[in-house]
Tab-separated table of C-alpha atoms in Angstrom:
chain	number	residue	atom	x	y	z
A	279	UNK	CA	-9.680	24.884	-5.918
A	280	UNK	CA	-8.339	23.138	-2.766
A	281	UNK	CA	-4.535	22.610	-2.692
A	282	UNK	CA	-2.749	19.100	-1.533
A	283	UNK	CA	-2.322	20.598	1.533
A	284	UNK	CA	-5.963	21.178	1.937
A	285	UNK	CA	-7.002	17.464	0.733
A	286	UNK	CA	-4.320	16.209	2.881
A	287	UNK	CA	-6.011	17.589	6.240
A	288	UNK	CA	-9.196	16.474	4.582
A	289	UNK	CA	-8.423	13.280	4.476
A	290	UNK	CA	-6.516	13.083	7.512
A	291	UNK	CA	-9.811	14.172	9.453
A	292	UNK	CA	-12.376	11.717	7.582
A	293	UNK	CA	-9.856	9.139	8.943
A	294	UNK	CA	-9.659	10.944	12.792
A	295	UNK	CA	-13.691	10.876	12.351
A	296	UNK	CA	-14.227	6.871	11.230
A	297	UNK	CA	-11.417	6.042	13.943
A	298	UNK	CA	-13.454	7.687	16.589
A	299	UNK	CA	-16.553	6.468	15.076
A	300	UNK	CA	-15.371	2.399	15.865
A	301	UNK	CA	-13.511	3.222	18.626
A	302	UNK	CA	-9.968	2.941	17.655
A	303	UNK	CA	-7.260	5.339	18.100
A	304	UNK	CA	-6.689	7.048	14.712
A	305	UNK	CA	-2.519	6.965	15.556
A	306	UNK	CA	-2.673	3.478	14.826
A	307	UNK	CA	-4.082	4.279	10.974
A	308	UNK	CA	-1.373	5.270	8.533
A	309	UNK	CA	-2.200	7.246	5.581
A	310	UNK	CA	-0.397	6.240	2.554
A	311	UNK	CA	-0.744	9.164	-0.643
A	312	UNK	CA	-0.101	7.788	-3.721
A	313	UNK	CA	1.609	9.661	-5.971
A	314	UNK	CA	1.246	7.613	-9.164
A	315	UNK	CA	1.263	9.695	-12.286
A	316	UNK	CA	1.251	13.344	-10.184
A	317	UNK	CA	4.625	14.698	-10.979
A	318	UNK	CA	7.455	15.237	-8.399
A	319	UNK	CA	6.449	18.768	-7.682
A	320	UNK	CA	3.069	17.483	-6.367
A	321	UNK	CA	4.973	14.912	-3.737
A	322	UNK	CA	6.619	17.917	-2.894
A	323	UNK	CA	3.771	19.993	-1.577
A	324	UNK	CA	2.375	16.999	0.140
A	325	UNK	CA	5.768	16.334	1.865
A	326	UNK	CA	5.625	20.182	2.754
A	327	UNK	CA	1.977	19.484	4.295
A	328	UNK	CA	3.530	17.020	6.646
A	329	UNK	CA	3.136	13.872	4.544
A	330	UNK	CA	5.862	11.146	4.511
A	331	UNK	CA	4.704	8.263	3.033
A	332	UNK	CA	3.851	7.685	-0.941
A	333	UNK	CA	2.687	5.088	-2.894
A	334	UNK	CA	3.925	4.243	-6.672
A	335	UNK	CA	2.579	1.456	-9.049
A	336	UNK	CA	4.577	2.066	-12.517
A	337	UNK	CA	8.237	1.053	-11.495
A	338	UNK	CA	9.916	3.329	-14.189
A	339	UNK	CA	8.571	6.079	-13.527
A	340	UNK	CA	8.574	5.811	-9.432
A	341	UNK	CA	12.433	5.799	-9.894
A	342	UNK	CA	12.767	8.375	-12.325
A	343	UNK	CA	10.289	10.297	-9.352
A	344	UNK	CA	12.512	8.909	-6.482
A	345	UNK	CA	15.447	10.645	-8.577
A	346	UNK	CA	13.915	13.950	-9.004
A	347	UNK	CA	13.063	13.682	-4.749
A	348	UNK	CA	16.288	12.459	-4.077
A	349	UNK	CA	16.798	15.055	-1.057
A	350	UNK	CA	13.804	13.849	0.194
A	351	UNK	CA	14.701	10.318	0.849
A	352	UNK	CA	16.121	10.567	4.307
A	353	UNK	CA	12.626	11.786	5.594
A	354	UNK	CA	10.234	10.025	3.123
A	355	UNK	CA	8.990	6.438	2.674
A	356	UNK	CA	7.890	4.618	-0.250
A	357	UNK	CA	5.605	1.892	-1.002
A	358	UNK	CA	4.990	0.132	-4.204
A	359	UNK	CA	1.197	-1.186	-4.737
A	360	UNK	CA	0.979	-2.047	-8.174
A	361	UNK	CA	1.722	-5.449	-10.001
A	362	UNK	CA	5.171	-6.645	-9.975
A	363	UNK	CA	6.589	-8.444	-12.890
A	364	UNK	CA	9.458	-10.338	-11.627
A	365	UNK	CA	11.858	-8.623	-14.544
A	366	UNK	CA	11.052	-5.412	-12.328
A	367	UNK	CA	11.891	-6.844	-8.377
A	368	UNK	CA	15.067	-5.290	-8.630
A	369	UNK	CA	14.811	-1.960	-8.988
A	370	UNK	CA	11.364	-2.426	-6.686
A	371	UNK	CA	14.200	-3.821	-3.991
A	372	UNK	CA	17.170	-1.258	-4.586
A	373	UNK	CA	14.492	1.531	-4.375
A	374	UNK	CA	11.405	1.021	-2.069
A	375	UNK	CA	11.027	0.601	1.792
A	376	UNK	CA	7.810	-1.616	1.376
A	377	UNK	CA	5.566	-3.945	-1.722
A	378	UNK	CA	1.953	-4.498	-0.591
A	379	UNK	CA	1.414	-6.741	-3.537
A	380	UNK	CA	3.123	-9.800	-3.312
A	381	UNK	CA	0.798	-12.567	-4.787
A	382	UNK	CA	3.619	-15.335	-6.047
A	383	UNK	CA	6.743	-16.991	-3.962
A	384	UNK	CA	8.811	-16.257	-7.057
A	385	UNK	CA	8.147	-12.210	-6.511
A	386	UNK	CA	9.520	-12.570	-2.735
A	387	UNK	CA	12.466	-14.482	-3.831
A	388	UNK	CA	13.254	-12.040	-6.481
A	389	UNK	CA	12.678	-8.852	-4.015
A	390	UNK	CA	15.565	-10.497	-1.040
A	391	UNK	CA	17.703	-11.954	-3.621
A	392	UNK	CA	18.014	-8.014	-4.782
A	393	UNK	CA	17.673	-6.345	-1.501
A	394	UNK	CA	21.056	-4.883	-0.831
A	395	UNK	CA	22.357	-5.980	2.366
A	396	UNK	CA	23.415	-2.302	3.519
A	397	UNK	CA	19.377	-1.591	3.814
A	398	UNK	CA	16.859	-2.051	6.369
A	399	UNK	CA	14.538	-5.181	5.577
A	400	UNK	CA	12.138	-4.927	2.663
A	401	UNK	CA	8.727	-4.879	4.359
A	402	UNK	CA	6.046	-7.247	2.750
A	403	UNK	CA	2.608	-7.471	2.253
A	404	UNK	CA	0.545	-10.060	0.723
A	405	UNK	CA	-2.215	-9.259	-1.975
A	406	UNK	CA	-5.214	-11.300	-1.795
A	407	UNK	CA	-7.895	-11.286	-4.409
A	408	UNK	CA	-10.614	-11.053	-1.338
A	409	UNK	CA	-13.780	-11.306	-3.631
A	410	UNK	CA	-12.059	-13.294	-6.461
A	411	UNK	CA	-12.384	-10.834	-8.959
A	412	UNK	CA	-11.017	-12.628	-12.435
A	413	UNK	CA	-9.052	-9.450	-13.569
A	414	UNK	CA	-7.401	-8.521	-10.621
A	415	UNK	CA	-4.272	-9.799	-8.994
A	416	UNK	CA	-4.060	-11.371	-5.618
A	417	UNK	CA	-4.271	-15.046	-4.219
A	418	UNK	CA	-6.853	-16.433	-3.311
A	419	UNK	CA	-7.684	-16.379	0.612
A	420	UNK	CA	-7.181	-20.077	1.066
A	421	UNK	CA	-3.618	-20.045	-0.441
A	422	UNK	CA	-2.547	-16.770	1.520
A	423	UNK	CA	-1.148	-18.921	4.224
A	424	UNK	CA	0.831	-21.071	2.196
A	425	UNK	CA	2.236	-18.102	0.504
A	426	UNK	CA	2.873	-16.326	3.927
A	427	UNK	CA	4.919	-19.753	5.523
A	428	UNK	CA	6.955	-19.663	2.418
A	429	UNK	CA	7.936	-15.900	2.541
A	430	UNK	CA	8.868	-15.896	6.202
A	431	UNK	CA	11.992	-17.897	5.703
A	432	UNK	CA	13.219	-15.239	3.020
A	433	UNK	CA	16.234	-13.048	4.478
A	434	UNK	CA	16.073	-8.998	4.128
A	435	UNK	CA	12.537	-9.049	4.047
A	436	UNK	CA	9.662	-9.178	6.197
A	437	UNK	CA	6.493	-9.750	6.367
A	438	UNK	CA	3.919	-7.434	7.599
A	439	UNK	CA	0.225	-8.297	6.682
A	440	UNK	CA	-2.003	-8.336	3.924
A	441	UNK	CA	-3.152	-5.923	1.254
A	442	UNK	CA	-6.763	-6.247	-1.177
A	443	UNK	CA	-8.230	-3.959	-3.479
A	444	UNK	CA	-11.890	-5.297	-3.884
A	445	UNK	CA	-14.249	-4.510	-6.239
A	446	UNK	CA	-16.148	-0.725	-5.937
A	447	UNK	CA	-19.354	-0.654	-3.946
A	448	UNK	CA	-21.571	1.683	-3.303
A	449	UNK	CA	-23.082	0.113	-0.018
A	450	UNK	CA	-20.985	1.103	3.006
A	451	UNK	CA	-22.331	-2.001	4.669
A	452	UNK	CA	-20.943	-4.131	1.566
A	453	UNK	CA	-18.010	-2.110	1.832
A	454	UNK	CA	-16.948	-3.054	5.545
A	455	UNK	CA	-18.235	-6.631	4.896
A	456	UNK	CA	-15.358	-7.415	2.063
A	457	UNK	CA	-12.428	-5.739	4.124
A	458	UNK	CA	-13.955	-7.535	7.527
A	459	UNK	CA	-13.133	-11.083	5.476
A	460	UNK	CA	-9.392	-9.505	5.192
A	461	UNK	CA	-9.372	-8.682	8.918
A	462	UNK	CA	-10.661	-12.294	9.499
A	463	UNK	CA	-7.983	-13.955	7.269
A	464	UNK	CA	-5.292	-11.616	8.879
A	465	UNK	CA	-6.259	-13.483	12.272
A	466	UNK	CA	-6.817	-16.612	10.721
A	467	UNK	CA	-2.897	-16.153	9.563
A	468	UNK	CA	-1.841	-15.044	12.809
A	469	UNK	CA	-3.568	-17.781	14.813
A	470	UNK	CA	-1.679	-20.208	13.106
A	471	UNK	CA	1.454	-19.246	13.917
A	472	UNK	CA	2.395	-15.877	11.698
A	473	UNK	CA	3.144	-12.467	13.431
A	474	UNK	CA	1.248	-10.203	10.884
A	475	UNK	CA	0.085	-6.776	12.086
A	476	UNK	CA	-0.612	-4.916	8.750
A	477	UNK	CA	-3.748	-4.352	6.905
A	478	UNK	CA	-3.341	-2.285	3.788
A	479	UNK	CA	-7.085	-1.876	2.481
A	480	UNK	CA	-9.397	1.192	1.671
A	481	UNK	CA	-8.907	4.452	-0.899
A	482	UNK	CA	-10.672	7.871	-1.384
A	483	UNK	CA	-14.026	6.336	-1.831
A	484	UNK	CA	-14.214	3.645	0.869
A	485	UNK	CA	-11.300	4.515	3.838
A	486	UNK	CA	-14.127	4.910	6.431
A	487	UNK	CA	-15.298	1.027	5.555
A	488	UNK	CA	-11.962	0.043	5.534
A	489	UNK	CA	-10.989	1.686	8.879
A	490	UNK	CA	-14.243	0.276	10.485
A	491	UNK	CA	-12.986	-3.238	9.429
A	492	UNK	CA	-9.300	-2.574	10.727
A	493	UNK	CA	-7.198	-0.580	8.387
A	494	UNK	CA	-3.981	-0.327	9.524
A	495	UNK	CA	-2.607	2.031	6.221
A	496	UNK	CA	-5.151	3.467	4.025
A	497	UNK	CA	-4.254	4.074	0.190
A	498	UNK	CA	-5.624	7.698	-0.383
A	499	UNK	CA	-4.856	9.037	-4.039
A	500	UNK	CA	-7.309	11.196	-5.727
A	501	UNK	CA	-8.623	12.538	-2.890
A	502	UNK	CA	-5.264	13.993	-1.990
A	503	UNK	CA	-3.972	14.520	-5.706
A	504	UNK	CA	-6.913	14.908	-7.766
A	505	UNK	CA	-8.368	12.763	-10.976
A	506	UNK	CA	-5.760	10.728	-12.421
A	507	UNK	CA	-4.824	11.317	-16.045
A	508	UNK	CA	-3.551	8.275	-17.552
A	509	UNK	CA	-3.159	8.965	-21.924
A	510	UNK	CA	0.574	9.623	-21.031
């Protein structure tokens, strides 16, 4: 059986290999582990492989992991990509460095009105529901830059770019075609008048599509981790 460390470098290389593939420099591609339901112990050996950056979705029990990795922090950064119920944007601001899944102006407010002035900005990404799925979160592409307008006059946070989670496909040329309409609206955003330069798309089964497109962090979990078990 391959340990974290192992998937880690894994990963790290399919990423080095699809960078090269497109031509882009595989620096500029950040690989985000998440760490949702793997116990601290499991951040730790990824941390020990070199890894900094983890992603949580369940807020109770990313701060009861934040607690248990509390030497960590100083050399560790954590992103929360799961739904945010504004009851929750508190903790979410006290505790995390960035939210890729901002889909509601109320969300943002909550997140800087909790953001305690002693940090470093909260950094922001907008989810958008890129192939209008009707279970999944995210706004829809034509109301991302309304959204994005609003969010930019928020203090203590700031936003970075956008963030999807499309349906699975088994087509690599499907694949690339759904994030490349991300890339687009990330432009599209940027041409009129935002300074975005984030694109938070791709996971285990699809980071080579989503690199292709323009992935600037890639969202890697059971590749790194293993299968998920979720009865707890």
């Amino acid at each position: 059986m391959s340990s974290i460390a192992d998937n880690i470098d894994t990963v790290r290389r399919r990423i080095e290999r699809a960078a090269q593939a497109c031509g882009r420099d595989p620096g500029g591609i950040a690989l985000l582990a998440v760490s949702k339901t793997f116990p601290p112990e499991a951040v730790r050996q990824a941390h020990r492989a070199g890894q900094r950056a983890f992603g949580e979705s369940y807020v109770q029990e990313a701060v009861a992991k934040l607690a248990a990795l509390e030497d960590l922090r100083g050399d560790s950064e954590w992103h929360f990509i799961g739904p945010l119920q504004s009851n929750k944007a508190r903790l979410v601001a006290m505790h995390f460095d960035w939210v890729h899944s901002i889909d509601r102006l109320k969300i943002a407010q909550r997140l800087s009105d909790h953001r305690p002035a002693g940090m470093a900005d909260l950094q922001l990404c907008i989810q958008v529901n890129i192939d209008a799925q009707p279970t999944k979160s995210g706004v829809a592409p034509g109301e991302a830059l309304a959204l994005a307008t609003s969010i930019q006059g928020l203090p203590r946070v700031r936003l970075r770019g956008l963030m999807c989670i499309p349906a699975p496909q088994q087509d690599p040329a499907r694949q690339r075609e759904v994030f490349a309409r991300l890339a687009t609206l990330l432009q599209d955003l940027n041409r009129a008048g935002m300074d975005l330069d984030t694109l938070s798309m791709g996971m285990s089964d699809d980071l080579e599509a989503a690199v292709a497109a323009g992935a600037s962090i890639v969202r890697v979990g059971t590749a790194i981790f293993g299968a998920r078990d979720y009865s707890s």
